[in-house]
């Protein structure tokens, strides 16, 4: 019995650590995307010079932090921010976390705000490919509520679960 209780406790701690790490990664990538859009592009969705900036940024980040900061990955972080930016704005307003400086905003987001992202980065890479916001939200909620793996999320999307449910309601 003692072993079972300790094993349960350790398993719960592992799950908590994995969830915390995933949330930190997703929030960090969201913030990187925000910084690229707001600082490098002056808030525009696309900048004519964006590729050269991303190439230089990729090189510097890769030198300092290792793999994972290719131009392609930075573009995905930027896209992630563009797709989900309203969620952070809504959470900040409701939590009264608005700050005057961008540095405070970024730091407060990481420290004080409960993450609005409850899935892994890989889940969000699949979700940002879904153009319709309502459909994307549906798959995100279902993945969270049903504890879907990335593979299961992809399978459900590929099987058009959302469209089938919408059609069944229209009858």
Short mmCIF file of C-alpha atoms in Angstrom, two decimals, residues 29-170:
data_model
loop_
_atom_site.label_atom_id
_atom_site.label_comp_id
_atom_site.label_asym_id
_atom_site.label_seq_id
_atom_site.Cartn_x
_atom_site.Cartn_y
_atom_site.Cartn_z
CA UNK A 29 7.12 30.56 -28.38
CA UNK A 30 4.01 32.76 -28.29
CA UNK A 31 6.09 35.60 -26.85
CA UNK A 32 8.81 35.08 -29.47
CA UNK A 33 6.12 35.33 -32.13
CA UNK A 34 4.75 38.48 -30.51
CA UNK A 35 8.17 40.10 -30.39
CA UNK A 36 8.79 39.28 -34.04
CA UNK A 37 5.46 40.77 -35.10
CA UNK A 38 5.41 43.80 -32.83
CA UNK A 39 9.08 44.77 -32.67
CA UNK A 40 10.46 43.64 -36.00
CA UNK A 41 7.34 44.25 -38.10
CA UNK A 42 5.81 47.20 -36.25
CA UNK A 43 2.61 45.16 -35.75
CA UNK A 44 2.03 44.34 -39.41
CA UNK A 45 1.23 40.74 -40.22
CA UNK A 46 3.93 40.65 -42.87
CA UNK A 47 6.96 42.78 -43.43
CA UNK A 48 8.76 42.99 -46.76
CA UNK A 49 12.09 42.65 -45.00
CA UNK A 50 10.93 39.92 -42.60
CA UNK A 51 12.90 37.09 -44.20
CA UNK A 52 16.27 38.78 -43.74
CA UNK A 53 15.45 39.68 -40.15
CA UNK A 54 14.35 36.13 -39.41
CA UNK A 55 17.47 34.72 -41.04
CA UNK A 56 19.75 36.90 -38.91
CA UNK A 57 17.68 36.24 -35.77
CA UNK A 58 17.74 32.50 -36.46
CA UNK A 59 21.50 32.50 -36.78
CA UNK A 60 22.03 34.42 -33.52
CA UNK A 61 19.51 32.36 -31.54
CA UNK A 62 20.95 29.09 -32.85
CA UNK A 63 24.46 30.16 -31.84
CA UNK A 64 23.31 31.10 -28.35
CA UNK A 65 20.62 28.47 -27.64
CA UNK A 66 21.24 25.61 -30.05
CA UNK A 67 18.79 23.91 -32.39
CA UNK A 68 15.15 24.82 -32.73
CA UNK A 69 15.40 28.38 -34.01
CA UNK A 70 15.47 27.92 -37.76
CA UNK A 71 13.78 30.51 -39.96
CA UNK A 72 10.98 27.98 -40.50
CA UNK A 73 10.45 27.55 -36.74
CA UNK A 74 10.52 31.31 -36.17
CA UNK A 75 7.88 31.69 -38.88
CA UNK A 76 5.73 29.11 -37.08
CA UNK A 77 6.13 31.01 -33.79
CA UNK A 78 5.10 34.22 -35.56
CA UNK A 79 2.10 32.45 -37.09
CA UNK A 80 1.16 30.98 -33.71
CA UNK A 81 1.08 34.48 -32.24
CA UNK A 82 -0.99 35.83 -35.13
CA UNK A 83 -3.54 33.02 -34.81
CA UNK A 84 -3.89 33.12 -31.01
CA UNK A 85 -3.09 36.75 -30.09
CA UNK A 86 -6.68 37.64 -29.18
CA UNK A 87 -6.68 34.96 -26.48
CA UNK A 88 -3.85 36.63 -24.60
CA UNK A 89 -5.42 40.07 -25.00
CA UNK A 90 -8.69 38.77 -23.52
CA UNK A 91 -6.91 37.02 -20.64
CA UNK A 92 -4.80 40.06 -19.85
CA UNK A 93 -7.85 42.31 -19.73
CA UNK A 94 -9.80 39.95 -17.51
CA UNK A 95 -6.83 39.49 -15.19
CA UNK A 96 -5.93 43.23 -15.24
CA UNK A 97 -2.36 42.45 -16.25
CA UNK A 98 -1.96 45.29 -18.72
CA UNK A 99 1.49 46.83 -18.40
CA UNK A 100 2.89 50.00 -19.94
CA UNK A 101 6.16 48.56 -21.19
CA UNK A 102 6.50 45.54 -23.44
CA UNK A 103 9.21 44.09 -21.22
CA UNK A 104 6.86 44.13 -18.23
CA UNK A 105 4.10 42.65 -20.35
CA UNK A 106 6.29 39.78 -21.46
CA UNK A 107 7.65 39.09 -17.98
CA UNK A 108 4.23 39.33 -16.35
CA UNK A 109 2.79 36.93 -18.90
CA UNK A 110 5.38 34.32 -17.99
CA UNK A 111 5.21 34.81 -14.21
CA UNK A 112 1.73 35.86 -13.18
CA UNK A 113 -0.74 34.67 -15.74
CA UNK A 114 -2.18 31.21 -15.79
CA UNK A 115 -1.46 29.82 -19.22
CA UNK A 116 -4.28 30.05 -21.74
CA UNK A 117 -2.55 27.23 -23.60
CA UNK A 118 -3.14 23.75 -22.24
CA UNK A 119 -1.68 21.59 -24.98
CA UNK A 120 1.82 20.91 -26.22
CA UNK A 121 3.60 22.94 -28.88
CA UNK A 122 3.12 20.08 -31.34
CA UNK A 123 -0.66 20.19 -30.76
CA UNK A 124 -0.65 23.90 -31.54
CA UNK A 125 1.37 23.35 -34.70
CA UNK A 126 -1.53 21.23 -35.95
CA UNK A 127 -4.16 23.69 -34.73
CA UNK A 128 -2.66 26.76 -36.41
CA UNK A 129 -3.15 25.06 -39.77
CA UNK A 130 -6.93 25.15 -39.26
CA UNK A 131 -8.21 28.36 -40.83
CA UNK A 132 -11.67 28.64 -39.25
CA UNK A 133 -11.43 29.90 -35.68
CA UNK A 134 -14.57 28.06 -34.54
CA UNK A 135 -13.29 24.76 -35.92
CA UNK A 136 -9.83 25.33 -34.43
CA UNK A 137 -11.38 26.08 -31.02
CA UNK A 138 -13.50 22.94 -31.26
CA UNK A 139 -10.47 20.70 -31.84
CA UNK A 140 -8.49 22.43 -29.10
CA UNK A 141 -11.28 21.97 -26.54
CA UNK A 142 -11.82 18.35 -27.55
CA UNK A 143 -8.09 17.61 -27.37
CA UNK A 144 -7.94 19.07 -23.85
CA UNK A 145 -11.15 17.45 -22.57
CA UNK A 146 -10.39 14.04 -24.05
CA UNK A 147 -6.63 14.14 -23.43
CA UNK A 148 -5.90 13.54 -27.11
CA UNK A 149 -2.34 12.87 -28.17
CA UNK A 150 -1.03 14.78 -31.18
CA UNK A 151 -1.60 11.69 -33.29
CA UNK A 152 -5.21 11.40 -32.10
CA UNK A 153 -5.84 15.11 -32.74
CA UNK A 154 -4.51 14.68 -36.26
CA UNK A 155 -6.63 11.57 -36.79
CA UNK A 156 -9.79 13.32 -35.59
CA UNK A 157 -9.08 16.33 -37.81
CA UNK A 158 -8.33 14.13 -40.82
CA UNK A 159 -11.60 12.27 -40.25
CA UNK A 160 -13.46 15.64 -40.35
CA UNK A 161 -15.03 15.17 -36.92
CA UNK A 162 -16.01 18.85 -36.69
CA UNK A 163 -17.66 18.93 -40.10
CA UNK A 164 -19.55 15.71 -39.42
CA UNK A 165 -20.88 17.08 -36.14
CA UNK A 166 -21.90 20.37 -37.73
CA UNK A 167 -23.71 18.51 -40.51
CA UNK A 168 -25.49 16.26 -38.01
CA UNK A 169 -26.77 19.35 -36.13
CA UNK A 170 -28.04 20.96 -39.36
#
